[in-house]
């Protein structure tokens, strides 16, 4: 199938119809009301091949809280600003632990395993906080430029809720501070982190924002954000670290670099071929969108278009 | 560079000349005399693109002990014989630990994280031992058929040496047995395991044997050994588990599914494009060939042909 | 020797003279200036047999920061107020880890191993904070009553310094909060904890305060604070948990229930026989007073009066 | 109560009658038929005060398999032969893990935490095996001399059964061997270990054998086996390491140095006062005799005669 022209539209339609029949859609995240109250019936997919032909199905235009997916954007911006120096303060190793574990040892050097566990994302936030004159505005500008879409914005209600629920993240940030790998004030870094996590996008906006990762670092209007080598490395980290303690299973079943968020979104990349965003708010036991993973597994199986 | 025709030959020549200047070639494995006595100056590369045009440089025709690289062949044969049932007894998750750690907890279910740590490879051996009428002969036949090369053979001296040095592996196998995930006798499974690890191949033979993994499951003469879906999954496991505690770094720097052995060999796959074998006996601190990794990193950087 | 009358005074004098010759006195705690600036030459011992005959030598009247030794007093007060209910929120198991490790797992139930690691002490503080009308005053009153000494007080400079250096403790408290084992506000519990740790006592005051633990729960003027059974249990926890990751070694070498603090103090108890306090500010690598441990080891060896 | 003369006989009778009413007696060890087939109704206690007045109740004369209790005798003999040199190859630190865990890390130095986890006991066996001319006979002679009882013997059926069930111990011994902390052949050390574990004694014989630990090293007929200082240290290790992952709870509830075996026996020591042996084959979830622990807790509570 991979050699002939794949009819993406009928594959997506088939997947959408099949999965929409599913009764078990997992559990919607419940730790803040803004996520808990989302209708679990939402389901959307948006595929953006390298030629920028665009195919959406279901709720692909409805914005949702992208949550941890923002960690990729945050890392991309830090790479832009700091280059390889960034890797002095965060590693590129997969972990076995859930995303919200501290994953730091008190006698260690305070360098988180990778930028996609919370500890690593907080270090990246700390770097950006030091680099940006106006972190809140500047980061939003970066995302809008990257996606070529000025309608993307933070969700201040989500942000406020996250702040009041953040004891675990506070523990992680305090431990990083005690290990000298957080340069700014704990509260300020956490604030900025919650702000980033509160970004809202639809599947269509997500695939637009992440276009640069299948296009060697250039965004949807051809502006270069990262070099091809940086892009390759960022994709590699997504594959080995993007799904926390389900990295092995996701690579095995889907076979694409990808990142998920507890809002139910997933973005996946086939370098030089396509990127695809899915949204279904129900999560599996490891905190990843149940229908989203199924949709992506069906997609790479039916099209034979995985990176493996 | 990836869009125009890459001149593989000049890229390989350049890499070979550059790396042959290196004084630090790491440490040759020293736990058995057969490995310790190998000349650390050996260095060979063999590239086999999908069109089976073939380019070798340096010591690409000299056979060496492939050691853990055999774990991929063993897994492929088990998949052929048992299909997805195999995954009931071994996982697909990366570990943080070195290859020769037990990586099993006494209160666990005895299911090793993946088939490439020693514990997982022993379980695969145990499965094959149960399936094959004459394990020693049958497995060699499988490898010879796969590679279309009847000159491939075990190295009985290496096999004998491994046996007398195997306390760590004996511990792993005994623990698996106590956790009911080893069905045959501990000594017999270890024997079969050491035999597999003793296989000798040159870079040219390695790239021939692993051709099926870039070719959707069909070997160099078009015979199908695995389905495209099985091939995709095996490649995914190599990427997430093939380099033990250096998985993240190897994906980040090289960006190819690959497997290494303490004999100094590495085989790497770019599905549907090429496979490439390197050999240099000196190892880095994580037990992988120092020059081999450098060669592969230079190769994917210069050709821009990684999976990411 | 244990059968005839031991001449405590000459034993103590001998120990004091011998150890005062020691050049290596370990490292004074340096994380806050109030501890860092203490003269490392200080050395005092105070022995208080059950008959309340009292023998002091060296700097036994100089007050110092008792630090973690306060955890025993805090636990005693909580036991007084809450009884065995207390053990629903904290365990009695030794740990292998240094005192300032979090020693909590994110997927655990939030119940610290024992009340002498920081996590456990914070839970005890949280209980007291809920029970006491005026925590600061009430706890000081408890300590003064217990020791029958109204001159004992907090050191507000130490308290202020601890507060600005407490990222690790903040991490521990935040993690406890996220695991629902901290009922009050994180900042308030930490404040109360630092206040307790700032208590100042001399060796003579320490042996007075801890008299109740060798006397079946009754203090130096015969007032009952704990029952004999509670006293037995508290002594048992000191033995199995009082020296963090040096519990085994301290029991092996000294053989007494005891508790140390980073201020260089140690209090040790021989139930029904004597209690003994030592002070020398230099610490060994595990954070316990170097000379103090040596003095106690010499004392129980020369008198043959350990609990074993 | 502790000050007046305690009427041991009526205390023991009371405890025996109360506990014999218990319906839940835990689970008899089932990994070998010789233990599985023991009648769970057995219950015996034998108390031996320092004056060698002797009080037995219930099945205190019936011999049973002492299992891990032998580790104390083995350690005592090794201390006799090697003195403090012994501690170069085994530590004195409590562990959190069950007795049959490996409790060794592959990158560690191969020094088990303490001599009472299986790994440590195997190292002690290895030492004895090197020291003794005829290990089987010499060790039995040592035990018979110590207890002044030539009727004590191995149970060869238990020994044979252990051997066929020892994959976990084989794993531990192999790992020790790979870490260079086992000098003799793995199989031979395991054999000697299983032999020691197969020793049979009654409660009355146990309290006789362990008399030396409450008597400063001298056995029941006044022969010195260890020095007072060695005896103190051995008792300390029993308290901090004798109950595996229940050390804290046992010290908290009972408050005596003690050692248990999966055969349902427990020996406990109050230095200079008494030793007491209990036997009830049913085990709690941590593998210690359910009724035995209850009996000892009642005994130290009612007599107020614990070491704390």
JSON list of C-alpha atoms in Angstrom, two decimals, chain C residues 75-232:
[
{"chain": "C", "resi": 75, "resn": "UNK", "atom": "CA", "xyz": [6.90, 12.66, 68.74]},
{"chain": "C", "resi": 76, "resn": "UNK", "atom": "CA", "xyz": [6.57, 12.33, 72.52]},
{"chain": "C", "resi": 77, "resn": "UNK", "atom": "CA", "xyz": [4.17, 15.27, 72.63]},
{"chain": "C", "resi": 78, "resn": "UNK", "atom": "CA", "xyz": [2.12, 13.89, 69.74]},
{"chain": "C", "resi": 79, "resn": "UNK", "atom": "CA", "xyz": [1.95, 10.49, 71.44]},
{"chain": "C", "resi": 80, "resn": "UNK", "atom": "CA", "xyz": [0.73, 12.22, 74.58]},
{"chain": "C", "resi": 81, "resn": "UNK", "atom": "CA", "xyz": [-2.01, 14.01, 72.68]},
{"chain": "C", "resi": 82, "resn": "UNK", "atom": "CA", "xyz": [-3.04, 11.40, 70.13]},
{"chain": "C", "resi": 83, "resn": "UNK", "atom": "CA", "xyz": [-1.95, 8.01, 71.42]},
{"chain": "C", "resi": 84, "resn": "UNK", "atom": "CA", "xyz": [-1.67, 5.10, 69.02]},
{"chain": "C", "resi": 85, "resn": "UNK", "atom": "CA", "xyz": [-3.85, 6.86, 66.42]},
{"chain": "C", "resi": 86, "resn": "UNK", "atom": "CA", "xyz": [-0.69, 8.61, 65.42]},
{"chain": "C", "resi": 87, "resn": "UNK", "atom": "CA", "xyz": [0.61, 5.44, 63.73]},
{"chain": "C", "resi": 88, "resn": "UNK", "atom": "CA", "xyz": [-2.06, 5.65, 61.06]},
{"chain": "C", "resi": 89, "resn": "UNK", "atom": "CA", "xyz": [-0.08, 8.43, 59.41]},
{"chain": "C", "resi": 90, "resn": "UNK", "atom": "CA", "xyz": [3.53, 7.41, 59.99]},
{"chain": "C", "resi": 91, "resn": "UNK", "atom": "CA", "xyz": [5.35, 4.03, 60.18]},
{"chain": "C", "resi": 92, "resn": "UNK", "atom": "CA", "xyz": [8.04, 2.51, 62.40]},
{"chain": "C", "resi": 93, "resn": "UNK", "atom": "CA", "xyz": [10.36, 1.10, 59.74]},
{"chain": "C", "resi": 94, "resn": "UNK", "atom": "CA", "xyz": [14.03, 1.94, 59.34]},
{"chain": "C", "resi": 95, "resn": "UNK", "atom": "CA", "xyz": [15.16, 3.46, 56.04]},
{"chain": "C", "resi": 96, "resn": "UNK", "atom": "CA", "xyz": [18.41, 3.18, 54.19]},
{"chain": "C", "resi": 97, "resn": "UNK", "atom": "CA", "xyz": [18.37, 6.76, 53.13]},
{"chain": "C", "resi": 98, "resn": "UNK", "atom": "CA", "xyz": [19.93, 9.93, 54.52]},
{"chain": "C", "resi": 99, "resn": "UNK", "atom": "CA", "xyz": [17.69, 12.02, 56.76]},
{"chain": "C", "resi": 100, "resn": "UNK", "atom": "CA", "xyz": [17.03, 14.71, 54.19]},
{"chain": "C", "resi": 101, "resn": "UNK", "atom": "CA", "xyz": [15.89, 12.41, 51.42]},
{"chain": "C", "resi": 102, "resn": "UNK", "atom": "CA", "xyz": [12.22, 12.54, 50.53]},
{"chain": "C", "resi": 103, "resn": "UNK", "atom": "CA", "xyz": [11.90, 8.79, 51.14]},
{"chain": "C", "resi": 104, "resn": "UNK", "atom": "CA", "xyz": [8.41, 8.82, 49.73]},
{"chain": "C", "resi": 105, "resn": "UNK", "atom": "CA", "xyz": [7.23, 7.34, 46.48]},
{"chain": "C", "resi": 106, "resn": "UNK", "atom": "CA", "xyz": [4.79, 9.23, 44.34]},
{"chain": "C", "resi": 107, "resn": "UNK", "atom": "CA", "xyz": [2.58, 6.20, 43.94]},
{"chain": "C", "resi": 108, "resn": "UNK", "atom": "CA", "xyz": [2.76, 5.33, 47.62]},
{"chain": "C", "resi": 109, "resn": "UNK", "atom": "CA", "xyz": [0.25, 6.14, 50.30]},
{"chain": "C", "resi": 110, "resn": "UNK", "atom": "CA", "xyz": [2.19, 9.12, 51.62]},
{"chain": "C", "resi": 111, "resn": "UNK", "atom": "CA", "xyz": [2.97, 7.43, 54.92]},
{"chain": "C", "resi": 112, "resn": "UNK", "atom": "CA", "xyz": [6.60, 8.13, 55.83]},
{"chain": "C", "resi": 113, "resn": "UNK", "atom": "CA", "xyz": [8.66, 5.16, 57.01]},
{"chain": "C", "resi": 114, "resn": "UNK", "atom": "CA", "xyz": [9.19, 6.56, 60.48]},
{"chain": "C", "resi": 115, "resn": "UNK", "atom": "CA", "xyz": [8.87, 9.77, 62.51]},
{"chain": "C", "resi": 116, "resn": "UNK", "atom": "CA", "xyz": [12.59, 10.55, 62.45]},
{"chain": "C", "resi": 117, "resn": "UNK", "atom": "CA", "xyz": [13.17, 11.03, 58.74]},
{"chain": "C", "resi": 118, "resn": "UNK", "atom": "CA", "xyz": [12.21, 14.54, 57.71]},
{"chain": "C", "resi": 119, "resn": "UNK", "atom": "CA", "xyz": [9.02, 13.42, 55.99]},
{"chain": "C", "resi": 120, "resn": "UNK", "atom": "CA", "xyz": [7.82, 11.68, 59.14]},
{"chain": "C", "resi": 121, "resn": "UNK", "atom": "CA", "xyz": [8.79, 14.59, 61.37]},
{"chain": "C", "resi": 122, "resn": "UNK", "atom": "CA", "xyz": [6.79, 16.92, 59.14]},
{"chain": "C", "resi": 123, "resn": "UNK", "atom": "CA", "xyz": [3.72, 14.73, 59.52]},
{"chain": "C", "resi": 124, "resn": "UNK", "atom": "CA", "xyz": [4.16, 14.79, 63.31]},
{"chain": "C", "resi": 125, "resn": "UNK", "atom": "CA", "xyz": [4.48, 18.60, 63.16]},
{"chain": "C", "resi": 126, "resn": "UNK", "atom": "CA", "xyz": [1.32, 18.73, 61.13]},
{"chain": "C", "resi": 127, "resn": "UNK", "atom": "CA", "xyz": [-0.50, 16.71, 63.80]},
{"chain": "C", "resi": 128, "resn": "UNK", "atom": "CA", "xyz": [0.74, 18.95, 66.58]},
{"chain": "C", "resi": 129, "resn": "UNK", "atom": "CA", "xyz": [-0.15, 22.03, 64.56]},
{"chain": "C", "resi": 130, "resn": "UNK", "atom": "CA", "xyz": [-3.72, 20.76, 64.34]},
{"chain": "C", "resi": 131, "resn": "UNK", "atom": "CA", "xyz": [-3.86, 19.90, 68.05]},
{"chain": "C", "resi": 132, "resn": "UNK", "atom": "CA", "xyz": [-2.22, 22.92, 69.65]},
{"chain": "C", "resi": 133, "resn": "UNK", "atom": "CA", "xyz": [-4.03, 26.18, 70.10]},
{"chain": "C", "resi": 134, "resn": "UNK", "atom": "CA", "xyz": [-0.84, 28.20, 70.01]},
{"chain": "C", "resi": 135, "resn": "UNK", "atom": "CA", "xyz": [1.74, 25.85, 68.48]},
{"chain": "C", "resi": 136, "resn": "UNK", "atom": "CA", "xyz": [4.80, 28.01, 69.08]},
{"chain": "C", "resi": 137, "resn": "UNK", "atom": "CA", "xyz": [4.07, 28.70, 72.74]},
{"chain": "C", "resi": 138, "resn": "UNK", "atom": "CA", "xyz": [2.46, 25.38, 73.58]},
{"chain": "C", "resi": 139, "resn": "UNK", "atom": "CA", "xyz": [5.30, 23.26, 72.27]},
{"chain": "C", "resi": 140, "resn": "UNK", "atom": "CA", "xyz": [7.87, 25.32, 74.14]},
{"chain": "C", "resi": 141, "resn": "UNK", "atom": "CA", "xyz": [5.80, 24.94, 77.31]},
{"chain": "C", "resi": 142, "resn": "UNK", "atom": "CA", "xyz": [5.75, 21.18, 76.79]},
{"chain": "C", "resi": 143, "resn": "UNK", "atom": "CA", "xyz": [9.54, 21.04, 76.46]},
{"chain": "C", "resi": 144, "resn": "UNK", "atom": "CA", "xyz": [10.04, 23.28, 79.50]},
{"chain": "C", "resi": 145, "resn": "UNK", "atom": "CA", "xyz": [7.70, 21.17, 81.59]},
{"chain": "C", "resi": 146, "resn": "UNK", "atom": "CA", "xyz": [9.27, 17.95, 80.45]},
{"chain": "C", "resi": 147, "resn": "UNK", "atom": "CA", "xyz": [12.76, 19.16, 81.33]},
{"chain": "C", "resi": 148, "resn": "UNK", "atom": "CA", "xyz": [11.63, 21.15, 84.34]},
{"chain": "C", "resi": 149, "resn": "UNK", "atom": "CA", "xyz": [13.68, 24.05, 82.97]},
{"chain": "C", "resi": 150, "resn": "UNK", "atom": "CA", "xyz": [12.11, 27.33, 81.91]},
{"chain": "C", "resi": 151, "resn": "UNK", "atom": "CA", "xyz": [15.31, 28.72, 80.45]},
{"chain": "C", "resi": 152, "resn": "UNK", "atom": "CA", "xyz": [15.07, 26.52, 77.35]},
{"chain": "C", "resi": 153, "resn": "UNK", "atom": "CA", "xyz": [14.11, 28.55, 74.28]},
{"chain": "C", "resi": 154, "resn": "UNK", "atom": "CA", "xyz": [13.99, 28.74, 70.49]},
{"chain": "C", "resi": 155, "resn": "UNK", "atom": "CA", "xyz": [16.84, 30.40, 68.60]},
{"chain": "C", "resi": 156, "resn": "UNK", "atom": "CA", "xyz": [15.11, 32.77, 66.20]},
{"chain": "C", "resi": 157, "resn": "UNK", "atom": "CA", "xyz": [18.22, 33.40, 64.10]},
{"chain": "C", "resi": 158, "resn": "UNK", "atom": "CA", "xyz": [18.57, 29.69, 63.39]},
{"chain": "C", "resi": 159, "resn": "UNK", "atom": "CA", "xyz": [14.86, 29.56, 62.62]},
{"chain": "C", "resi": 160, "resn": "UNK", "atom": "CA", "xyz": [15.11, 32.40, 60.10]},
{"chain": "C", "resi": 161, "resn": "UNK", "atom": "CA", "xyz": [18.13, 30.86, 58.41]},
{"chain": "C", "resi": 162, "resn": "UNK", "atom": "CA", "xyz": [16.49, 27.46, 58.09]},
{"chain": "C", "resi": 163, "resn": "UNK", "atom": "CA", "xyz": [13.49, 29.04, 56.40]},
{"chain": "C", "resi": 164, "resn": "UNK", "atom": "CA", "xyz": [15.56, 30.53, 53.61]},
{"chain": "C", "resi": 165, "resn": "UNK", "atom": "CA", "xyz": [17.38, 27.24, 53.01]},
{"chain": "C", "resi": 166, "resn": "UNK", "atom": "CA", "xyz": [14.53, 24.84, 53.00]},
{"chain": "C", "resi": 167, "resn": "UNK", "atom": "CA", "xyz": [13.94, 23.85, 49.37]},
{"chain": "C", "resi": 168, "resn": "UNK", "atom": "CA", "xyz": [14.46, 20.18, 50.11]},
{"chain": "C", "resi": 169, "resn": "UNK", "atom": "CA", "xyz": [12.04, 20.26, 53.04]},
{"chain": "C", "resi": 170, "resn": "UNK", "atom": "CA", "xyz": [9.60, 22.22, 50.91]},
{"chain": "C", "resi": 171, "resn": "UNK", "atom": "CA", "xyz": [9.76, 19.45, 48.33]},
{"chain": "C", "resi": 172, "resn": "UNK", "atom": "CA", "xyz": [9.07, 16.85, 51.01]},
{"chain": "C", "resi": 173, "resn": "UNK", "atom": "CA", "xyz": [6.15, 18.77, 52.48]},
{"chain": "C", "resi": 174, "resn": "UNK", "atom": "CA", "xyz": [4.64, 19.46, 49.05]},
{"chain": "C", "resi": 175, "resn": "UNK", "atom": "CA", "xyz": [4.84, 15.81, 48.16]},
{"chain": "C", "resi": 176, "resn": "UNK", "atom": "CA", "xyz": [3.17, 14.88, 51.47]},
{"chain": "C", "resi": 177, "resn": "UNK", "atom": "CA", "xyz": [0.47, 17.43, 50.70]},
{"chain": "C", "resi": 178, "resn": "UNK", "atom": "CA", "xyz": [-0.11, 15.98, 47.23]},
{"chain": "C", "resi": 179, "resn": "UNK", "atom": "CA", "xyz": [-0.41, 12.53, 48.84]},
{"chain": "C", "resi": 180, "resn": "UNK", "atom": "CA", "xyz": [-2.96, 13.87, 51.34]},
{"chain": "C", "resi": 181, "resn": "UNK", "atom": "CA", "xyz": [-0.86, 13.32, 54.44]},
{"chain": "C", "resi": 182, "resn": "UNK", "atom": "CA", "xyz": [-0.45, 16.97, 55.40]},
{"chain": "C", "resi": 183, "resn": "UNK", "atom": "CA", "xyz": [-3.63, 18.60, 56.66]},
{"chain": "C", "resi": 184, "resn": "UNK", "atom": "CA", "xyz": [-2.42, 22.14, 57.26]},
{"chain": "C", "resi": 185, "resn": "UNK", "atom": "CA", "xyz": [-0.84, 24.64, 54.93]},
{"chain": "C", "resi": 186, "resn": "UNK", "atom": "CA", "xyz": [2.62, 23.63, 53.65]},
{"chain": "C", "resi": 187, "resn": "UNK", "atom": "CA", "xyz": [4.25, 26.91, 54.66]},
{"chain": "C", "resi": 188, "resn": "UNK", "atom": "CA", "xyz": [2.79, 26.88, 58.17]},
{"chain": "C", "resi": 189, "resn": "UNK", "atom": "CA", "xyz": [3.87, 23.33, 58.90]},
{"chain": "C", "resi": 190, "resn": "UNK", "atom": "CA", "xyz": [7.38, 24.07, 57.62]},
{"chain": "C", "resi": 191, "resn": "UNK", "atom": "CA", "xyz": [7.52, 27.17, 59.82]},
{"chain": "C", "resi": 192, "resn": "UNK", "atom": "CA", "xyz": [6.59, 25.21, 62.91]},
{"chain": "C", "resi": 193, "resn": "UNK", "atom": "CA", "xyz": [9.10, 22.52, 61.97]},
{"chain": "C", "resi": 194, "resn": "UNK", "atom": "CA", "xyz": [11.96, 25.00, 61.65]},
{"chain": "C", "resi": 195, "resn": "UNK", "atom": "CA", "xyz": [10.98, 26.53, 64.96]},
{"chain": "C", "resi": 196, "resn": "UNK", "atom": "CA", "xyz": [11.23, 23.18, 66.73]},
{"chain": "C", "resi": 197, "resn": "UNK", "atom": "CA", "xyz": [14.59, 22.44, 65.13]},
{"chain": "C", "resi": 198, "resn": "UNK", "atom": "CA", "xyz": [15.90, 25.77, 66.43]},
{"chain": "C", "resi": 199, "resn": "UNK", "atom": "CA", "xyz": [15.60, 24.76, 70.10]},
{"chain": "C", "resi": 200, "resn": "UNK", "atom": "CA", "xyz": [18.79, 25.36, 72.06]},
{"chain": "C", "resi": 201, "resn": "UNK", "atom": "CA", "xyz": [19.95, 23.13, 74.91]},
{"chain": "C", "resi": 202, "resn": "UNK", "atom": "CA", "xyz": [23.16, 22.17, 76.64]},
{"chain": "C", "resi": 203, "resn": "UNK", "atom": "CA", "xyz": [24.16, 18.55, 77.27]},
{"chain": "C", "resi": 204, "resn": "UNK", "atom": "CA", "xyz": [22.99, 19.00, 80.83]},
{"chain": "C", "resi": 205, "resn": "UNK", "atom": "CA", "xyz": [19.58, 20.22, 79.64]},
{"chain": "C", "resi": 206, "resn": "UNK", "atom": "CA", "xyz": [19.33, 17.44, 77.08]},
{"chain": "C", "resi": 207, "resn": "UNK", "atom": "CA", "xyz": [19.89, 14.68, 79.62]},
{"chain": "C", "resi": 208, "resn": "UNK", "atom": "CA", "xyz": [17.32, 16.39, 81.84]},
{"chain": "C", "resi": 209, "resn": "UNK", "atom": "CA", "xyz": [14.74, 16.57, 79.05]},
{"chain": "C", "resi": 210, "resn": "UNK", "atom": "CA", "xyz": [15.22, 12.95, 78.03]},
{"chain": "C", "resi": 211, "resn": "UNK", "atom": "CA", "xyz": [15.24, 11.57, 81.58]},
{"chain": "C", "resi": 212, "resn": "UNK", "atom": "CA", "xyz": [11.64, 10.40, 81.08]},
{"chain": "C", "resi": 213, "resn": "UNK", "atom": "CA", "xyz": [12.74, 7.90, 78.42]},
{"chain": "C", "resi": 214, "resn": "UNK", "atom": "CA", "xyz": [14.90, 5.95, 80.85]},
{"chain": "C", "resi": 215, "resn": "UNK", "atom": "CA", "xyz": [12.32, 6.33, 83.59]},
{"chain": "C", "resi": 216, "resn": "UNK", "atom": "CA", "xyz": [9.29, 4.61, 82.10]},
{"chain": "C", "resi": 217, "resn": "UNK", "atom": "CA", "xyz": [7.75, 7.91, 81.00]},
{"chain": "C", "resi": 218, "resn": "UNK", "atom": "CA", "xyz": [8.19, 10.00, 84.15]},
{"chain": "C", "resi": 219, "resn": "UNK", "atom": "CA", "xyz": [10.37, 13.08, 84.03]},
{"chain": "C", "resi": 220, "resn": "UNK", "atom": "CA", "xyz": [13.04, 14.26, 86.43]},
{"chain": "C", "resi": 221, "resn": "UNK", "atom": "CA", "xyz": [10.51, 15.48, 89.00]},
{"chain": "C", "resi": 222, "resn": "UNK", "atom": "CA", "xyz": [8.35, 12.37, 88.72]},
{"chain": "C", "resi": 223, "resn": "UNK", "atom": "CA", "xyz": [5.63, 13.74, 86.46]},
{"chain": "C", "resi": 224, "resn": "UNK", "atom": "CA", "xyz": [4.28, 11.14, 84.02]},
{"chain": "C", "resi": 225, "resn": "UNK", "atom": "CA", "xyz": [4.41, 12.14, 80.37]},
{"chain": "C", "resi": 226, "resn": "UNK", "atom": "CA", "xyz": [4.14, 8.74, 78.69]},
{"chain": "C", "resi": 227, "resn": "UNK", "atom": "CA", "xyz": [3.12, 5.26, 79.86]},
{"chain": "C", "resi": 228, "resn": "UNK", "atom": "CA", "xyz": [5.82, 2.57, 80.26]},
{"chain": "C", "resi": 229, "resn": "UNK", "atom": "CA", "xyz": [4.54, 0.88, 77.11]},
{"chain": "C", "resi": 230, "resn": "UNK", "atom": "CA", "xyz": [4.70, 4.13, 75.09]},
{"chain": "C", "resi": 231, "resn": "UNK", "atom": "CA", "xyz": [8.18, 4.75, 76.45]},
{"chain": "C", "resi": 232, "resn": "UNK", "atom": "CA", "xyz": [9.34, 1.29, 75.42]}
]
